[in-house]
Short mmCIF file of C-alpha atoms in Angstrom, two decimals:
data_model
loop_
_atom_site.label_atom_id
_atom_site.label_comp_id
_atom_site.label_asym_id
_atom_site.label_seq_id
_atom_site.Cartn_x
_atom_site.Cartn_y
_atom_site.Cartn_z
CA UNK O 1 105.89 68.60 89.89
CA UNK O 2 109.52 67.93 90.62
CA UNK O 3 112.10 70.27 89.13
CA UNK O 4 114.98 68.94 87.08
CA UNK O 5 117.93 70.62 85.35
CA UNK O 6 118.81 69.82 81.74
CA UNK O 7 122.57 70.04 82.05
CA UNK O 8 122.98 70.30 78.31
CA UNK O 9 121.10 73.59 78.41
CA UNK O 10 122.52 74.90 81.71
CA UNK O 11 125.16 77.57 81.14
CA UNK O 12 126.22 77.78 84.78
CA UNK O 13 125.09 81.40 85.19
CA UNK O 14 123.84 80.55 88.72
CA UNK O 15 120.89 82.94 88.43
CA UNK O 16 118.54 80.15 89.55
CA UNK O 17 120.68 79.53 92.64
CA UNK O 18 120.69 83.21 93.56
CA UNK O 19 116.92 83.54 93.18
CA UNK O 20 115.93 80.30 94.94
CA UNK O 21 114.22 81.25 98.24
CA UNK O 22 115.11 77.89 99.80
CA UNK O 23 118.76 77.80 98.72
CA UNK O 24 117.82 74.51 97.13
CA UNK O 25 120.12 74.86 94.13
CA UNK O 26 123.89 74.48 94.23
CA UNK O 27 126.43 74.89 91.48
CA UNK O 28 128.66 71.91 90.76
CA UNK O 29 131.10 71.76 87.86
CA UNK O 30 129.42 74.96 86.57
CA UNK O 31 126.03 73.25 86.41
CA UNK O 32 122.97 73.74 88.58
CA UNK O 33 122.03 70.88 90.87
CA UNK O 34 118.64 70.59 92.60
CA UNK O 35 118.86 69.73 96.31
CA UNK O 36 116.47 67.71 98.45
CA UNK O 37 114.83 70.78 100.02
CA UNK O 38 113.46 71.99 96.65
CA UNK O 39 109.76 72.80 97.04
CA UNK O 40 109.11 73.06 93.30
CA UNK O 41 108.00 76.67 93.59
CA UNK O 42 109.16 77.17 90.02
CA UNK O 43 111.18 80.36 90.40
CA UNK O 44 114.16 78.70 88.71
CA UNK O 45 112.03 77.74 85.72
CA UNK O 46 110.88 81.35 85.38
CA UNK O 47 114.27 83.03 85.65
CA UNK O 48 116.23 80.58 83.47
CA UNK O 49 116.38 82.12 80.00
CA UNK O 50 117.79 78.91 78.55
CA UNK O 51 114.95 76.65 79.63
CA UNK O 52 117.35 74.40 81.55
CA UNK O 53 115.15 74.28 84.67
CA UNK O 54 111.95 72.35 84.05
CA UNK O 55 109.06 71.04 86.05
CA UNK O 56 108.18 67.37 85.68
CA UNK O 57 104.71 65.90 86.13
CA UNK O 58 105.66 63.65 89.04
CA UNK O 59 105.58 64.90 92.60
CA UNK O 60 108.53 63.89 94.76
CA UNK O 61 107.86 61.08 97.21
CA UNK O 62 106.83 62.37 100.62
CA UNK O 63 106.19 65.91 99.40
CA UNK O 64 102.90 67.62 100.27
CA UNK O 65 101.28 70.15 97.94
CA UNK O 66 100.56 73.45 99.69
CA UNK O 67 97.30 75.19 98.80
CA UNK O 68 97.82 78.40 100.74
CA UNK O 69 98.60 80.41 97.60
CA UNK O 70 98.50 79.89 93.83
CA UNK O 71 102.16 78.83 93.73
CA UNK O 72 101.25 75.44 95.23
CA UNK O 73 104.68 74.41 96.45
CA UNK O 74 105.35 70.72 96.91
CA UNK O 75 107.02 70.76 100.27
CA UNK O 76 109.42 67.86 100.93
CA UNK O 77 109.25 66.03 104.26
CA UNK O 78 111.08 67.99 106.95
CA UNK O 79 111.43 71.16 104.88
CA UNK O 80 109.55 74.41 104.23
CA UNK O 81 107.89 75.92 101.20
CA UNK O 82 109.14 78.93 99.27
CA UNK O 83 107.36 81.40 101.58
CA UNK O 84 109.18 79.86 104.57
CA UNK O 85 105.88 79.64 106.46
CA UNK O 86 104.78 76.03 106.13
CA UNK O 87 106.76 72.97 107.11
CA UNK O 88 106.04 69.37 106.12
CA UNK O 89 106.03 67.43 109.38
CA UNK O 90 105.00 63.81 109.05
CA UNK O 91 103.04 64.45 105.90
CA UNK O 92 101.17 67.43 107.36
CA UNK O 93 101.80 71.05 106.50
CA UNK O 94 101.90 73.17 109.63
CA UNK O 95 102.51 76.86 110.11
CA UNK O 96 106.02 76.95 111.49
CA UNK O 97 105.46 80.02 113.65
CA UNK O 98 103.15 80.07 116.64
CA UNK O 99 100.20 82.44 116.40
CA UNK O 100 101.07 85.69 118.18
CA UNK O 101 98.17 86.41 120.52
CA UNK O 102 99.74 89.09 122.72
CA UNK O 103 98.40 92.48 121.73
CA UNK O 104 98.42 96.01 123.11
CA UNK O 105 95.30 97.45 124.82
CA UNK O 106 92.95 98.82 122.19
CA UNK O 107 94.48 96.61 119.51
CA UNK O 108 93.16 93.44 117.85
CA UNK O 109 92.13 90.43 119.96
CA UNK O 110 94.98 88.47 118.37
CA UNK O 111 97.48 89.29 115.63
CA UNK O 112 97.67 87.62 112.24
CA UNK O 113 101.35 86.76 112.71
CA UNK O 114 101.54 82.99 112.50
CA UNK O 115 97.92 82.69 111.36
CA UNK O 116 98.63 81.35 107.90
CA UNK O 117 96.41 81.85 104.87
CA UNK O 118 93.22 80.26 103.65
CA UNK O 119 93.19 80.16 99.84
CA UNK O 120 91.23 80.91 97.75
CA UNK O 121 90.03 84.05 99.46
CA UNK O 122 86.35 83.07 99.45
CA UNK O 123 87.08 80.77 102.39
CA UNK O 124 86.70 82.32 105.84
CA UNK O 125 89.95 83.72 107.21
CA UNK O 126 92.14 81.33 109.25
CA UNK O 127 91.09 82.85 112.58
CA UNK O 128 87.92 84.74 113.42
CA UNK O 129 87.86 85.26 117.18
CA UNK O 130 85.43 86.82 119.61
CA UNK O 131 85.90 88.23 123.09
CA UNK O 132 84.31 90.76 125.44
CA UNK O 133 86.16 94.06 125.76
CA UNK O 134 84.82 96.65 128.21
CA UNK O 135 81.40 95.02 128.05
CA UNK O 136 81.28 94.97 124.23
CA UNK O 137 81.41 91.79 122.17
CA UNK O 138 84.26 92.28 119.72
CA UNK O 139 85.50 90.25 116.75
CA UNK O 140 88.94 90.15 115.14
CA UNK O 141 89.45 88.54 111.74
CA UNK O 142 93.05 87.72 110.83
CA UNK O 143 94.92 86.37 107.84
CA UNK O 144 98.42 86.49 106.43
CA UNK O 145 97.47 88.05 103.11
CA UNK O 146 99.60 87.95 99.96
CA UNK O 147 99.52 91.52 98.61
CA UNK O 148 100.76 92.29 95.12
CA UNK O 149 99.98 95.94 95.70
CA UNK O 150 102.65 96.46 98.31
CA UNK O 151 106.02 98.00 98.98
CA UNK O 152 107.97 100.07 101.48
CA UNK O 153 108.69 103.75 101.74
CA UNK O 154 112.16 104.13 103.17
CA UNK O 155 113.18 107.28 105.02
CA UNK O 156 116.91 107.94 105.20
CA UNK O 157 118.04 110.67 107.57
CA UNK O 158 121.07 112.04 105.77
CA UNK O 159 122.55 115.11 104.18
CA UNK O 160 124.61 112.93 101.89
CA UNK O 161 123.61 112.82 98.25
CA UNK O 162 122.07 109.51 97.20
CA UNK O 163 120.79 110.37 93.73
CA UNK O 164 118.29 112.58 91.97
CA UNK O 165 114.56 112.24 92.53
CA UNK O 166 113.17 109.68 90.12
CA UNK O 167 116.47 107.80 89.83
CA UNK O 168 116.24 104.02 89.75
CA UNK O 169 117.13 102.05 92.86
CA UNK O 170 118.82 98.76 92.09
CA UNK O 171 119.82 95.61 93.93
CA UNK O 172 122.21 93.19 92.31
CA UNK O 173 121.74 95.17 89.11
CA UNK O 174 117.93 94.79 89.15
CA UNK O 175 115.53 97.70 89.50
CA UNK O 176 113.63 97.43 92.81
CA UNK O 177 112.37 101.00 93.23
CA UNK O 178 113.05 104.67 92.76
CA UNK O 179 114.26 107.74 94.64
CA UNK O 180 111.19 109.61 95.84
CA UNK O 181 110.82 113.28 96.74
CA UNK O 182 112.95 114.51 99.63
CA UNK O 183 111.34 115.10 102.99
CA UNK O 184 112.60 117.54 105.58
CA UNK O 185 116.13 116.43 106.47
CA UNK O 186 115.69 113.03 104.83
CA UNK O 187 115.95 111.24 101.54
CA UNK O 188 113.10 108.93 100.55
CA UNK O 189 112.98 105.73 98.53
CA UNK O 190 109.98 103.84 97.19
CA UNK O 191 110.69 100.12 96.92
CA UNK O 192 108.31 97.64 95.33
CA UNK O 193 104.86 98.33 93.95
CA UNK O 194 102.63 96.19 91.77
CA UNK O 195 104.34 97.02 88.48
CA UNK O 196 107.80 96.03 89.71
CA UNK O 197 106.50 92.98 91.56
CA UNK O 198 104.88 91.68 88.38
CA UNK O 199 107.91 92.57 86.25
CA UNK O 200 110.71 90.27 85.22
CA UNK O 201 112.65 90.96 88.40
CA UNK O 202 109.68 90.65 90.75
CA UNK O 203 111.31 88.03 92.97
CA UNK O 204 114.18 90.23 94.06
CA UNK O 205 111.73 93.12 94.46
CA UNK O 206 109.56 91.06 96.83
CA UNK O 207 112.58 89.84 98.77
CA UNK O 208 113.91 93.39 99.13
CA UNK O 209 110.58 94.75 100.38
CA UNK O 210 110.31 91.98 102.97
CA UNK O 211 113.89 92.25 104.17
CA UNK O 212 113.55 95.99 104.69
CA UNK O 213 110.18 95.58 106.43
CA UNK O 214 111.71 92.93 108.71
CA UNK O 215 114.55 95.34 109.63
CA UNK O 216 117.24 93.33 107.87
CA UNK O 217 120.29 95.03 106.32
CA UNK O 218 120.16 95.48 102.54
CA UNK O 219 122.59 97.01 100.09
CA UNK O 220 121.11 99.09 97.29
CA UNK O 221 122.59 101.21 94.55
CA UNK O 222 121.46 104.48 92.96
CA UNK O 223 123.66 105.37 90.01
CA UNK O 224 127.16 105.07 91.52
CA UNK O 225 126.02 105.59 95.12
CA UNK O 226 125.96 102.55 97.40
CA UNK O 227 123.38 102.60 100.21
CA UNK O 228 123.62 100.22 103.15
CA UNK O 229 120.29 100.43 104.95
CA UNK O 230 118.76 98.80 108.00
CA UNK O 231 115.69 100.11 109.77
CA UNK O 232 116.61 101.51 113.18
CA UNK O 233 120.27 102.08 112.33
CA UNK O 234 122.24 105.02 110.85
CA UNK O 235 122.47 104.92 107.04
CA UNK O 236 125.78 104.15 105.38
CA UNK O 237 126.23 106.06 102.13
CA UNK O 238 129.25 105.18 100.00
CA UNK O 239 130.93 103.70 103.05
CA UNK O 240 130.27 106.73 105.28
CA UNK O 241 128.01 106.19 108.28
CA UNK O 242 125.89 109.32 108.69
CA UNK O 243 125.11 109.67 112.40
CA UNK O 244 123.43 113.09 112.46
CA UNK O 245 120.54 114.55 110.50
CA UNK O 246 120.47 118.28 109.90
CA UNK O 247 118.85 120.51 112.48
CA UNK O 248 117.10 122.35 109.65
CA UNK O 249 118.03 123.82 106.30
CA UNK O 250 120.75 126.46 106.17
CA UNK O 251 118.19 129.25 106.46
CA UNK O 252 116.46 127.59 109.42
CA UNK O 253 119.81 127.09 111.13
CA UNK O 254 120.53 130.81 110.76
CA UNK O 255 117.08 131.57 112.10
CA UNK O 256 117.49 129.34 115.16
CA UNK O 257 121.01 130.34 116.15
CA UNK O 258 121.46 133.89 114.83
CA UNK O 259 122.35 135.36 118.22
CA UNK O 260 124.95 132.65 118.91
CA UNK O 261 126.35 132.84 115.37
CA UNK O 262 126.71 136.63 115.64
CA UNK O 263 129.21 136.03 118.45
CA UNK O 264 131.08 133.39 116.45
CA UNK O 265 132.25 135.44 113.44
CA UNK O 266 131.54 138.57 111.38
CA UNK O 267 129.84 136.41 108.75
CA UNK O 268 128.51 132.87 108.77
CA UNK O 269 127.69 130.62 105.83
CA UNK O 270 125.64 127.49 106.56
CA UNK O 271 126.09 125.03 103.71
CA UNK O 272 123.10 122.86 102.86
CA UNK O 273 122.02 121.01 99.73
CA UNK O 274 118.63 122.69 99.94
CA UNK O 275 119.03 126.22 101.30
CA UNK O 276 122.44 127.79 102.01
CA UNK O 277 122.13 130.43 104.74
CA UNK O 278 124.06 133.73 104.93
CA UNK O 279 123.84 135.29 108.39
CA UNK O 280 124.34 139.03 107.80
CA UNK O 281 121.92 139.24 104.86
CA UNK O 282 119.30 136.98 106.45
CA UNK O 283 116.35 138.63 108.22
CA UNK O 284 117.43 136.81 111.37
CA UNK O 285 120.81 138.53 111.04
CA UNK O 286 119.07 141.89 110.80
CA UNK O 287 117.02 140.98 113.86
CA UNK O 288 120.23 140.61 115.88
CA UNK O 289 121.65 143.90 114.59
CA UNK O 290 123.70 142.90 111.58
CA UNK O 291 124.00 144.51 108.14
CA UNK O 292 125.10 142.69 104.99
CA UNK O 293 128.85 142.11 105.20
CA UNK O 294 129.55 142.17 101.46
CA UNK O 295 130.17 138.39 101.37
CA UNK O 296 128.30 136.36 98.74
CA UNK O 297 128.09 132.56 99.09
CA UNK O 298 128.70 130.21 96.21
CA UNK O 299 125.07 129.32 95.51
CA UNK O 300 122.02 130.58 93.60
CA UNK O 301 120.24 133.42 95.39
CA UNK O 302 116.62 132.85 96.35
CA UNK O 303 115.66 135.56 98.82
CA UNK O 304 117.43 137.57 101.53
CA UNK O 305 120.14 135.43 103.09
CA UNK O 306 118.78 132.28 101.41
CA UNK O 307 120.50 130.59 98.50
CA UNK O 308 119.79 127.34 96.66
CA UNK O 309 122.54 124.75 97.09
CA UNK O 310 123.57 122.12 94.57
CA UNK O 311 123.51 118.41 95.39
CA UNK O 312 126.84 116.69 95.71
CA UNK O 313 129.18 114.77 97.96
CA UNK O 314 130.66 117.84 99.63
CA UNK O 315 129.85 119.83 102.76
CA UNK O 316 126.17 119.82 103.76
CA UNK O 317 125.36 117.51 100.85
CA UNK O 318 126.37 120.24 98.38
CA UNK O 319 128.98 120.03 95.63
CA UNK O 320 131.36 122.20 97.72
CA UNK O 321 134.18 119.99 98.97
CA UNK O 322 136.60 122.79 100.04
CA UNK O 323 134.99 125.23 102.53
CA UNK O 324 136.95 128.05 100.98
CA UNK O 325 134.89 127.52 97.83
CA UNK O 326 131.75 128.37 99.80
CA UNK O 327 132.78 132.04 99.46
CA UNK O 328 131.98 133.22 95.94
CA UNK O 329 132.96 136.88 96.27
CA UNK O 330 133.61 139.69 98.76
CA UNK O 331 132.63 143.30 98.15
CA UNK O 332 135.53 145.15 99.77
CA UNK O 333 133.56 148.40 99.69
CA UNK O 334 131.59 146.87 102.55
CA UNK O 335 133.95 144.25 103.99
CA UNK O 336 137.24 145.01 105.71
CA UNK O 337 140.47 143.14 106.15
CA UNK O 338 140.50 141.16 109.38
CA UNK O 339 136.80 140.26 109.28
CA UNK O 340 136.10 136.59 109.93
CA UNK O 341 133.83 134.17 108.03
CA UNK O 342 132.65 130.91 109.60
CA UNK O 343 131.67 128.16 107.17
CA UNK O 344 129.87 125.11 108.55
CA UNK O 345 127.06 122.65 107.84
CA UNK O 346 123.55 122.13 109.16
CA UNK O 347 124.80 119.24 111.31
CA UNK O 348 127.85 121.08 112.67
CA UNK O 349 129.89 118.05 111.59
CA UNK O 350 132.57 120.13 109.83
CA UNK O 351 133.55 123.79 110.15
CA UNK O 352 136.27 126.18 109.06
CA UNK O 353 137.08 129.81 109.95
CA UNK O 354 138.53 132.30 107.47
CA UNK O 355 139.99 135.81 107.76
CA UNK O 356 139.57 138.40 104.98
CA UNK O 357 142.86 139.73 103.64
CA UNK O 358 143.65 143.23 102.31
CA UNK O 359 143.22 142.14 98.70
CA UNK O 360 139.80 140.59 99.34
CA UNK O 361 141.06 137.01 99.44
CA UNK O 362 140.60 134.81 102.49
CA UNK O 363 142.98 132.77 104.64
CA UNK O 364 141.92 129.89 106.92
CA UNK O 365 142.69 130.51 110.57
CA UNK O 366 142.26 128.33 113.69
CA UNK O 367 138.77 128.06 115.11
CA UNK O 368 138.14 130.46 117.97
CA UNK O 369 136.37 129.38 121.14
CA UNK O 370 133.27 131.35 120.13
CA UNK O 371 133.18 129.82 116.66
CA UNK O 372 133.63 126.30 117.99
CA UNK O 373 130.91 126.84 120.60
CA UNK O 374 128.47 127.92 117.91
CA UNK O 375 129.29 124.88 115.76
CA UNK O 376 128.97 122.58 118.79
CA UNK O 377 125.54 124.05 119.50
CA UNK O 378 124.38 123.20 115.99
CA UNK O 379 125.85 119.70 116.22
CA UNK O 380 124.38 119.01 119.67
CA UNK O 381 120.94 120.14 118.52
CA UNK O 382 120.97 117.76 115.58
CA UNK O 383 119.05 114.52 116.02
CA UNK O 384 120.53 111.08 115.51
CA UNK O 385 120.23 109.87 111.93
CA UNK O 386 118.53 106.55 111.26
CA UNK O 387 116.68 104.57 108.64
CA UNK O 388 112.95 104.02 109.05
CA UNK O 389 110.28 102.52 106.81
CA UNK O 390 106.57 102.34 106.21
CA UNK O 391 105.08 99.20 104.70
CA UNK O 392 102.38 100.22 102.24
CA UNK O 393 99.78 97.86 100.86
CA UNK O 394 96.27 97.42 99.61
CA UNK O 395 93.79 94.89 100.97
CA UNK O 396 90.92 96.17 98.86
CA UNK O 397 90.94 93.08 96.66
CA UNK O 398 89.99 89.47 97.15
CA UNK O 399 91.51 89.34 100.65
CA UNK O 400 88.30 90.94 101.93
CA UNK O 401 86.23 87.87 101.06
CA UNK O 402 87.70 85.96 103.97
CA UNK O 403 86.34 88.66 106.27
CA UNK O 404 82.77 88.87 104.99
CA UNK O 405 80.63 87.79 102.07
CA UNK O 406 80.20 91.41 100.97
CA UNK O 407 83.69 92.83 100.32
CA UNK O 408 82.44 96.36 99.66
CA UNK O 409 80.95 96.48 103.15
CA UNK O 410 84.33 95.54 104.60
CA UNK O 411 85.87 98.53 102.85
CA UNK O 412 83.07 100.82 103.98
CA UNK O 413 83.34 99.59 107.58
CA UNK O 414 87.04 100.46 107.62
CA UNK O 415 86.48 103.93 106.16
CA UNK O 416 83.53 104.59 108.48
CA UNK O 417 85.60 103.62 111.50
CA UNK O 418 83.36 100.65 112.32
CA UNK O 419 86.25 98.27 111.71
CA UNK O 420 89.86 98.98 112.69
CA UNK O 421 92.61 97.71 110.42
CA UNK O 422 95.89 96.73 112.04
CA UNK O 423 98.97 95.06 110.64
CA UNK O 424 100.84 92.69 112.90
CA UNK O 425 99.14 94.38 115.85
CA UNK O 426 100.20 97.89 114.80
CA UNK O 427 97.94 100.81 114.02
CA UNK O 428 97.67 101.82 110.39
CA UNK O 429 96.88 104.94 108.43
CA UNK O 430 94.21 104.16 105.82
CA UNK O 431 94.26 106.42 102.80
CA UNK O 432 90.98 108.11 101.90
CA UNK O 433 89.02 107.18 98.78
CA UNK O 434 88.18 103.75 97.49
CA UNK O 435 89.79 100.47 98.47
CA UNK O 436 91.75 99.76 101.62
CA UNK O 437 95.19 101.26 101.04
CA UNK O 438 97.21 101.53 104.21
CA UNK O 439 100.57 102.48 105.66
CA UNK O 440 102.16 101.06 108.79
CA UNK O 441 105.39 101.76 110.65
CA UNK O 442 107.31 98.49 110.37
CA UNK O 443 108.95 99.09 113.75
CA UNK O 444 105.53 98.92 115.44
CA UNK O 445 104.71 95.55 113.87
CA UNK O 446 105.53 92.21 115.54
CA UNK O 447 109.18 91.47 114.57
CA UNK O 448 109.85 89.44 111.43
CA UNK O 449 106.17 89.48 110.50
CA UNK O 450 106.50 89.85 106.72
CA UNK O 451 107.19 87.13 104.16
CA UNK O 452 106.79 86.75 100.41
CA UNK O 453 105.45 84.23 97.95
CA UNK O 454 106.73 83.58 94.43
CA UNK O 455 103.60 84.78 92.67
CA UNK O 456 105.40 87.24 93.46
CA UNK O 457 103.78 89.21 96.26
CA UNK O 458 104.62 90.16 99.79
CA UNK O 459 102.66 88.65 102.69
CA UNK O 460 101.40 90.91 105.46
CA UNK O 461 99.62 89.99 108.71
CA UNK O 462 96.23 91.71 108.40
CA UNK O 463 93.69 92.11 111.21
CA UNK O 464 90.20 93.62 111.19
CA UNK O 465 88.59 94.34 114.56
CA UNK O 466 85.01 95.48 115.09
CA UNK O 467 81.97 94.98 117.35
CA UNK O 468 80.13 91.72 116.80
CA UNK O 469 76.93 93.47 115.70
CA UNK O 470 78.88 95.39 113.03
CA UNK O 471 80.44 92.15 111.88
CA UNK O 472 77.02 90.61 111.48
CA UNK O 473 75.80 93.62 109.48
CA UNK O 474 78.61 93.42 106.93
CA UNK O 475 77.94 89.74 106.32
CA UNK O 476 80.75 88.30 108.38
CA UNK O 477 81.43 84.58 108.56
CA UNK O 478 79.56 84.15 111.85
CA UNK O 479 79.71 80.35 111.79
CA UNK O 480 83.51 80.48 111.75
CA UNK O 481 83.83 82.54 114.93
CA UNK O 482 85.70 81.00 117.85
CA UNK O 483 86.16 82.27 121.36
CA UNK O 484 89.54 83.88 121.92
CA UNK O 485 90.05 81.65 124.94
CA UNK O 486 89.83 78.61 122.67
CA UNK O 487 92.54 80.01 120.42
CA UNK O 488 95.05 81.06 123.03
CA UNK O 489 94.62 77.81 124.97
CA UNK O 490 94.84 75.46 122.01
CA UNK O 491 97.82 73.08 122.04
CA UNK O 492 100.81 74.07 119.94
#
C-alpha cells in the first residue's frame, strides 16, 4: 500500500516527517511530500491527526513486502524497511548486517545479531545451530525478537538534581519514561515499557530505548532539567558535565576520612543531597577524639552527625548554593572565636573555609594546606561519573515458539539452568518467577545490536544455548538444526 498525502488536509505541522524512521518525508511549501524511500510502514498515517497521510491499495512498482513482523513494510528497490534491517536488493529482501558469529568462550555458538526474524513466531527461529563444545553436543537458537515488553534502566552517576522520583521523563515534549528510585551515588531513569510503547507516543519511546541501548547520545527533559546522556560518557545536566560521582553520602565521607578531616579544620560539614555529615557530632568524630563543636548544619537532623539534605542545584546536589548557608547556627557556649569550619561536598569538587567571629558569625578565609589536602583526598577517591544502562525485556511470549513447540518448557529450561539466555552474546540476569524477564548490560552486547519496529516494539538479539539432549526434551525444532560450520562458512 503506497502512502500519499492529501495536501488539502496537510497543515504542515511536520510531525510525520519527524516520526518517519526512514526520513522519507520532506516538507515543501509547508506541505508533506513522500520520498522514494518510503517503505509504507504507516507511522505517518498513525501520527497525523488530520488524516492527511493515507495508505493506498496499490503497492509501489519494484517494492517487496516484508513479512518479518506485522508491520509488513513495502520496501522499495535499493532501500530499507522501517526497522532498518532489511534491504531490497534486486527484488529480494536481505538482512543488511552480516550474522555475528564471533562469541566469547562459554557463550552462545553464534549471536542473533544479523540473524533476522522469522514471523509468525510458530516458524522455527532463523538459525538453530549445533556444535561440539568440550565433548558435549550443544545447540544455540537465535532470533532478532520484537519485544513490546522492553525498555532500558539508565544509571546516571551524578550529585546534580535531575527531578523527583516518579517525575515524567520527556523527549521532544513526549513522555518516554519516569525518574526511578535513586541508587547509591546515582540517579535512575526507567525508559520505555509496554504501556508507553503501546501509547500514542510509542514510536518516540521505541526510538529512545534503542538509541540509549546502542550507546547513542539522547537529550531528555525532566521538568525544567535537561539531561544529555550517552552510555559510557559523563552525564551533562543543565549544561554541566558531571565528571565525578560522590565517594559516599556525607555521613560515609565523614566515616572514611575522619582522621584526615580532623587535621583540616575544627569542624567539617559535608554537603550531600541525601545525608549531610557533621564531623564533631558524628560517631566517627568521637572515634578520633572530637566533641561536638556547637555548630549545627542547615539540614534536618536524623541521628548523631547525620542530617537529611534537600534536593537542589546547589553544593552536593542540595539547595545550598552559598557554602556559608550550610551553617545554620553556632552555640557560642561551646564554640570559640577563631575556630575554623570546612564546608565541602562528597566529591570534593568545591570547598570553602570559614572562621568563627566573636559575635558568632563566620567569615570566609583562604583554604589552608591541611584543608585543601583533605578536600583533594575526597576528590581523588571519587570515581569517574558516567552513564550506563540495562536493557530489560521479556521473551516469555510468542517468541519462544521459534525455539520449541512447547513454549512453557523453554521457560522452565531457562529457569532450571538447562538453557542459557544471552542477548547479543552477553550474559543476562533472568528474574525469578514466571516468564522470561531479563536484564542485560548494553555495553556487553555486540555494538549497535538493537533496532525497533513500528508496531511499536524494540528488537533484541536473543540466543538460547543448551545441550542437544535438553533441546530434544523440550520439543526443539530438530529438523531445522544446522552445523555451526555450515553457518560460519556460508557465502555472504
